[in-house]
């Protein structure tokens, strides 16, 4: 369910990228801060879990989650760059952005306008929007930075610290 990983494996230079599967995340320093605790939660979760993480980096570089936790990610901005090498990914990326923040990046001429609109629309998402991600994509967990996304959803909480909350999307109908 991680379109990025599937796309990278389809690049003709697959031999270069097969090393991704062999990366030992212990070689990377996981900071024991609020974000590091989220990465550790991901590392300890089921190998097939799909995480909805913040798409755009804020205080933290959220794109590190896929590598450090070795878990599938629903969508993240930096990963969409793989579409340069695998243009067939673009329809799936567009579909996921429409599901994540109700906007199509192809409707924008400027990156900033898209990012601002996507972030604004995302804040309007309700529990039903996240249930949709679970039912249609198999998303298991939703990670939100409580400072960047100041709200409380009526969803089961899997884990929480001072700065982040992880909602459990499994079994929410």
PDB file of C-alpha atoms in Angstrom:
ATOM      1  CA  UNK A   1       0.000   0.000   0.000  1.00  0.00           C
ATOM      2  CA  UNK A   2       3.043   2.271  -0.050  1.00  0.00           C
ATOM      3  CA  UNK A   3       2.949   3.539  -3.635  1.00  0.00           C
ATOM      4  CA  UNK A   4       6.428   5.050  -3.307  1.00  0.00           C
ATOM      5  CA  UNK A   5       8.153   1.781  -2.415  1.00  0.00           C
ATOM      6  CA  UNK A   6       6.320  -0.053  -5.203  1.00  0.00           C
ATOM      7  CA  UNK A   7       7.270   2.633  -7.711  1.00  0.00           C
ATOM      8  CA  UNK A   8      10.932   2.636  -6.736  1.00  0.00           C
ATOM      9  CA  UNK A   9      11.057  -1.120  -7.208  1.00  0.00           C
ATOM     10  CA  UNK A  10       9.715  -0.638 -10.747  1.00  0.00           C
ATOM     11  CA  UNK A  11      12.462   1.796 -11.768  1.00  0.00           C
ATOM     12  CA  UNK A  12      14.795   0.156 -14.313  1.00  0.00           C
ATOM     13  CA  UNK A  13      17.722   0.849 -11.990  1.00  0.00           C
ATOM     14  CA  UNK A  14      16.149  -1.521  -9.464  1.00  0.00           C
ATOM     15  CA  UNK A  15      19.531  -3.001  -8.541  1.00  0.00           C
ATOM     16  CA  UNK A  16      20.507   0.380  -7.085  1.00  0.00           C
ATOM     17  CA  UNK A  17      17.357   0.629  -5.015  1.00  0.00           C
ATOM     18  CA  UNK A  18      17.224  -2.954  -3.778  1.00  0.00           C
ATOM     19  CA  UNK A  19      19.670  -1.759  -1.139  1.00  0.00           C
ATOM     20  CA  UNK A  20      16.715  -0.008   0.531  1.00  0.00           C
ATOM     21  CA  UNK A  21      15.513  -3.402   1.733  1.00  0.00           C
ATOM     22  CA  UNK A  22      18.908  -4.063   3.292  1.00  0.00           C
ATOM     23  CA  UNK A  23      19.258  -0.769   5.141  1.00  0.00           C
ATOM     24  CA  UNK A  24      19.772  -1.292   8.834  1.00  0.00           C
ATOM     25  CA  UNK A  25      17.886   1.527  10.509  1.00  0.00           C
ATOM     26  CA  UNK A  26      20.065   1.075  13.576  1.00  0.00           C
ATOM     27  CA  UNK A  27      22.805   2.808  11.569  1.00  0.00           C
ATOM     28  CA  UNK A  28      20.732   5.964  11.749  1.00  0.00           C
ATOM     29  CA  UNK A  29      20.416   7.964  14.908  1.00  0.00           C
ATOM     30  CA  UNK A  30      16.878   8.124  16.193  1.00  0.00           C
ATOM     31  CA  UNK A  31      16.575  11.181  18.341  1.00  0.00           C
ATOM     32  CA  UNK A  32      14.880  10.405  21.613  1.00  0.00           C
ATOM     33  CA  UNK A  33      12.521  13.305  21.406  1.00  0.00           C
ATOM     34  CA  UNK A  34       8.799  13.439  20.716  1.00  0.00           C
ATOM     35  CA  UNK A  35       9.230  12.519  17.029  1.00  0.00           C
ATOM     36  CA  UNK A  36      11.717   9.772  17.890  1.00  0.00           C
ATOM     37  CA  UNK A  37       9.081   8.184  20.122  1.00  0.00           C
ATOM     38  CA  UNK A  38       6.720   8.062  17.134  1.00  0.00           C
ATOM     39  CA  UNK A  39       9.400   6.361  15.040  1.00  0.00           C
ATOM     40  CA  UNK A  40       9.941   3.825  17.833  1.00  0.00           C
ATOM     41  CA  UNK A  41       6.188   3.144  17.959  1.00  0.00           C
ATOM     42  CA  UNK A  42       6.311   2.479  14.228  1.00  0.00           C
ATOM     43  CA  UNK A  43       9.299   0.165  14.587  1.00  0.00           C
ATOM     44  CA  UNK A  44       7.397  -1.902  17.132  1.00  0.00           C
ATOM     45  CA  UNK A  45       4.183  -2.104  15.105  1.00  0.00           C
ATOM     46  CA  UNK A  46       3.228  -4.892  12.712  1.00  0.00           C
ATOM     47  CA  UNK A  47       5.425  -5.045   9.624  1.00  0.00           C
ATOM     48  CA  UNK A  48       2.444  -4.534   7.294  1.00  0.00           C
ATOM     49  CA  UNK A  49       0.929  -1.512   9.069  1.00  0.00           C
ATOM     50  CA  UNK A  50       0.212   1.545   6.944  1.00  0.00           C
ATOM     51  CA  UNK A  51       0.761   4.936   8.573  1.00  0.00           C
ATOM     52  CA  UNK A  52      -0.820   8.253   7.665  1.00  0.00           C
ATOM     53  CA  UNK A  53       1.827  10.752   8.716  1.00  0.00           C
ATOM     54  CA  UNK A  54       1.955  14.529   8.215  1.00  0.00           C
ATOM     55  CA  UNK A  55       2.499  14.960   4.463  1.00  0.00           C
ATOM     56  CA  UNK A  56       4.582  18.121   4.710  1.00  0.00           C
ATOM     57  CA  UNK A  57       7.514  18.602   7.049  1.00  0.00           C
ATOM     58  CA  UNK A  58       6.955  20.968   9.925  1.00  0.00           C
ATOM     59  CA  UNK A  59       9.164  21.131  12.985  1.00  0.00           C
ATOM     60  CA  UNK A  60      10.340  17.623  12.054  1.00  0.00           C
ATOM     61  CA  UNK A  61      11.232  15.973   8.761  1.00  0.00           C
ATOM     62  CA  UNK A  62       8.376  13.473   8.713  1.00  0.00           C
ATOM     63  CA  UNK A  63       9.669  11.784   5.563  1.00  0.00           C
ATOM     64  CA  UNK A  64      12.259  10.002   7.729  1.00  0.00           C
ATOM     65  CA  UNK A  65       9.515   7.792   9.178  1.00  0.00           C
ATOM     66  CA  UNK A  66       9.477   5.368   6.219  1.00  0.00           C
ATOM     67  CA  UNK A  67      13.218   4.733   6.442  1.00  0.00           C
ATOM     68  CA  UNK A  68      13.693   4.715  10.196  1.00  0.00           C
ATOM     69  CA  UNK A  69      10.553   2.788  11.198  1.00  0.00           C
ATOM     70  CA  UNK A  70      10.629   0.660   8.025  1.00  0.00           C
ATOM     71  CA  UNK A  71       6.890   1.057   7.661  1.00  0.00           C
ATOM     72  CA  UNK A  72       4.631   1.888   4.758  1.00  0.00           C
ATOM     73  CA  UNK A  73       3.427   5.473   4.542  1.00  0.00           C
ATOM     74  CA  UNK A  74       0.158   6.529   2.917  1.00  0.00           C
ATOM     75  CA  UNK A  75       1.575   9.711   1.413  1.00  0.00           C
ATOM     76  CA  UNK A  76       4.369  12.193   2.007  1.00  0.00           C
ATOM     77  CA  UNK A  77       5.562  15.118  -0.065  1.00  0.00           C
ATOM     78  CA  UNK A  78       9.186  14.116  -0.628  1.00  0.00           C
ATOM     79  CA  UNK A  79       8.193  10.629  -1.772  1.00  0.00           C
ATOM     80  CA  UNK A  80       6.032  12.054  -4.534  1.00  0.00           C
ATOM     81  CA  UNK A  81       9.217  13.127  -6.294  1.00  0.00           C
ATOM     82  CA  UNK A  82       9.657   9.534  -7.432  1.00  0.00           C
ATOM     83  CA  UNK A  83       7.007  10.312 -10.056  1.00  0.00           C
ATOM     84  CA  UNK A  84       9.809  11.897 -12.091  1.00  0.00           C
ATOM     85  CA  UNK A  85      11.168   8.389 -12.622  1.00  0.00           C
ATOM     86  CA  UNK A  86       7.853   6.575 -12.658  1.00  0.00           C
ATOM     87  CA  UNK A  87       5.224   8.816 -14.266  1.00  0.00           C
ATOM     88  CA  UNK A  88       2.638   6.040 -13.870  1.00  0.00           C
ATOM     89  CA  UNK A  89       2.568   6.974 -10.160  1.00  0.00           C
ATOM     90  CA  UNK A  90       0.970  10.361 -10.817  1.00  0.00           C
ATOM     91  CA  UNK A  91      -2.678   9.148 -10.917  1.00  0.00           C
ATOM     92  CA  UNK A  92      -2.225   7.347  -7.586  1.00  0.00           C
ATOM     93  CA  UNK A  93      -0.533  10.360  -6.004  1.00  0.00           C
ATOM     94  CA  UNK A  94      -3.340  12.621  -7.206  1.00  0.00           C
ATOM     95  CA  UNK A  95      -5.931  10.191  -5.844  1.00  0.00           C
ATOM     96  CA  UNK A  96      -4.223  10.077  -2.461  1.00  0.00           C
ATOM     97  CA  UNK A  97      -3.916  13.852  -2.190  1.00  0.00           C
ATOM     98  CA  UNK A  98      -7.616  14.148  -3.015  1.00  0.00           C
ATOM     99  CA  UNK A  99      -8.362  11.669  -0.228  1.00  0.00           C
ATOM    100  CA  UNK A 100      -5.925  13.299   2.215  1.00  0.00           C
ATOM    101  CA  UNK A 101      -6.727  16.965   1.712  1.00  0.00           C
ATOM    102  CA  UNK A 102      -9.500  17.186  -0.883  1.00  0.00           C
ATOM    103  CA  UNK A 103      -7.338  18.933  -3.463  1.00  0.00           C
ATOM    104  CA  UNK A 104      -5.577  18.024  -6.703  1.00  0.00           C
ATOM    105  CA  UNK A 105      -2.081  19.435  -7.074  1.00  0.00           C
ATOM    106  CA  UNK A 106      -2.604  19.585 -10.832  1.00  0.00           C
ATOM    107  CA  UNK A 107      -5.054  22.457 -10.237  1.00  0.00           C
ATOM    108  CA  UNK A 108      -2.235  24.714  -8.986  1.00  0.00           C
ATOM    109  CA  UNK A 109       0.514  26.579 -10.773  1.00  0.00           C
ATOM    110  CA  UNK A 110       2.499  27.332  -7.624  1.00  0.00           C
ATOM    111  CA  UNK A 111       3.700  24.870  -5.023  1.00  0.00           C
ATOM    112  CA  UNK A 112       3.051  27.235  -2.097  1.00  0.00           C
ATOM    113  CA  UNK A 113      -0.602  27.726  -3.054  1.00  0.00           C
ATOM    114  CA  UNK A 114      -1.085  23.960  -3.241  1.00  0.00           C
ATOM    115  CA  UNK A 115       0.674  23.296   0.064  1.00  0.00           C
ATOM    116  CA  UNK A 116      -1.270  26.036   1.872  1.00  0.00           C
ATOM    117  CA  UNK A 117      -4.592  24.792   0.486  1.00  0.00           C
ATOM    118  CA  UNK A 118      -3.798  21.174   1.281  1.00  0.00           C
ATOM    119  CA  UNK A 119      -2.800  22.009   4.863  1.00  0.00           C
ATOM    120  CA  UNK A 120      -5.913  24.135   5.362  1.00  0.00           C
ATOM    121  CA  UNK A 121      -8.225  21.475   3.923  1.00  0.00           C
ATOM    122  CA  UNK A 122      -6.555  18.736   5.979  1.00  0.00           C
ATOM    123  CA  UNK A 123      -7.443  20.574   9.177  1.00  0.00           C
ATOM    124  CA  UNK A 124     -11.110  20.290   8.177  1.00  0.00           C
ATOM    125  CA  UNK A 125     -10.933  16.489   7.945  1.00  0.00           C
ATOM    126  CA  UNK A 126     -13.246  14.630  10.280  1.00  0.00           C
ATOM    127  CA  UNK A 127     -13.280  11.149  11.724  1.00  0.00           C
ATOM    128  CA  UNK A 128     -15.208  10.021   8.636  1.00  0.00           C
ATOM    129  CA  UNK A 129     -12.384  11.168   6.368  1.00  0.00           C
ATOM    130  CA  UNK A 130      -9.916   9.022   8.282  1.00  0.00           C
ATOM    131  CA  UNK A 131     -12.303   6.069   8.322  1.00  0.00           C
ATOM    132  CA  UNK A 132     -12.342   6.451   4.538  1.00  0.00           C
ATOM    133  CA  UNK A 133      -8.537   6.121   4.479  1.00  0.00           C
ATOM    134  CA  UNK A 134      -8.815   2.960   6.546  1.00  0.00           C
ATOM    135  CA  UNK A 135     -11.571   1.394   4.473  1.00  0.00           C
ATOM    136  CA  UNK A 136     -10.224   2.352   1.043  1.00  0.00           C
ATOM    137  CA  UNK A 137      -6.469   2.160   1.542  1.00  0.00           C
ATOM    138  CA  UNK A 138      -6.023  -0.004   4.616  1.00  0.00           C
ATOM    139  CA  UNK A 139      -4.539   2.811   6.717  1.00  0.00           C
ATOM    140  CA  UNK A 140      -3.884   1.482  10.225  1.00  0.00           C
ATOM    141  CA  UNK A 141      -2.601   4.519  12.119  1.00  0.00           C
ATOM    142  CA  UNK A 142      -2.938   8.284  11.866  1.00  0.00           C
ATOM    143  CA  UNK A 143      -0.061  10.344  13.276  1.00  0.00           C
ATOM    144  CA  UNK A 144      -0.694  14.004  14.051  1.00  0.00           C
ATOM    145  CA  UNK A 145       1.489  16.679  15.568  1.00  0.00           C
ATOM    146  CA  UNK A 146      -0.774  18.212  18.218  1.00  0.00           C
ATOM    147  CA  UNK A 147       0.879  21.616  17.863  1.00  0.00           C
ATOM    148  CA  UNK A 148       0.642  21.741  14.063  1.00  0.00           C
ATOM    149  CA  UNK A 149      -2.813  20.124  14.027  1.00  0.00           C
ATOM    150  CA  UNK A 150      -4.543  21.393  17.185  1.00  0.00           C
ATOM    151  CA  UNK A 151      -7.633  19.206  17.441  1.00  0.00           C
ATOM    152  CA  UNK A 152      -8.905  16.079  19.107  1.00  0.00           C
ATOM    153  CA  UNK A 153     -10.577  13.414  17.031  1.00  0.00           C
ATOM    154  CA  UNK A 154     -13.114  10.952  18.354  1.00  0.00           C
ATOM    155  CA  UNK A 155     -10.961   7.973  17.375  1.00  0.00           C
ATOM    156  CA  UNK A 156      -9.190   5.381  19.540  1.00  0.00           C
ATOM    157  CA  UNK A 157      -5.787   6.615  20.707  1.00  0.00           C
ATOM    158  CA  UNK A 158      -2.992   4.093  20.217  1.00  0.00           C
ATOM    159  CA  UNK A 159      -0.249   6.238  21.728  1.00  0.00           C
ATOM    160  CA  UNK A 160       0.410   9.810  22.740  1.00  0.00           C
ATOM    161  CA  UNK A 161       3.173  12.033  24.022  1.00  0.00           C
ATOM    162  CA  UNK A 162       3.484  15.762  24.673  1.00  0.00           C
ATOM    163  CA  UNK A 163       3.630  16.700  20.995  1.00  0.00           C
ATOM    164  CA  UNK A 164       2.104  13.824  18.998  1.00  0.00           C
ATOM    165  CA  UNK A 165      -0.928  11.595  19.004  1.00  0.00           C
ATOM    166  CA  UNK A 166      -1.345   8.326  17.136  1.00  0.00           C
ATOM    167  CA  UNK A 167      -4.901   7.304  16.374  1.00  0.00           C
ATOM    168  CA  UNK A 168      -5.728   3.660  15.742  1.00  0.00           C
ATOM    169  CA  UNK A 169      -7.785   3.438  12.559  1.00  0.00           C
ATOM    170  CA  UNK A 170      -8.107  -0.344  12.561  1.00  0.00           C
ATOM    171  CA  UNK A 171     -11.661  -1.498  12.993  1.00  0.00           C
ATOM    172  CA  UNK A 172     -13.240   1.951  12.971  1.00  0.00           C
ATOM    173  CA  UNK A 173     -16.389   1.647  10.896  1.00  0.00           C
TER     174      UNK A 173
END
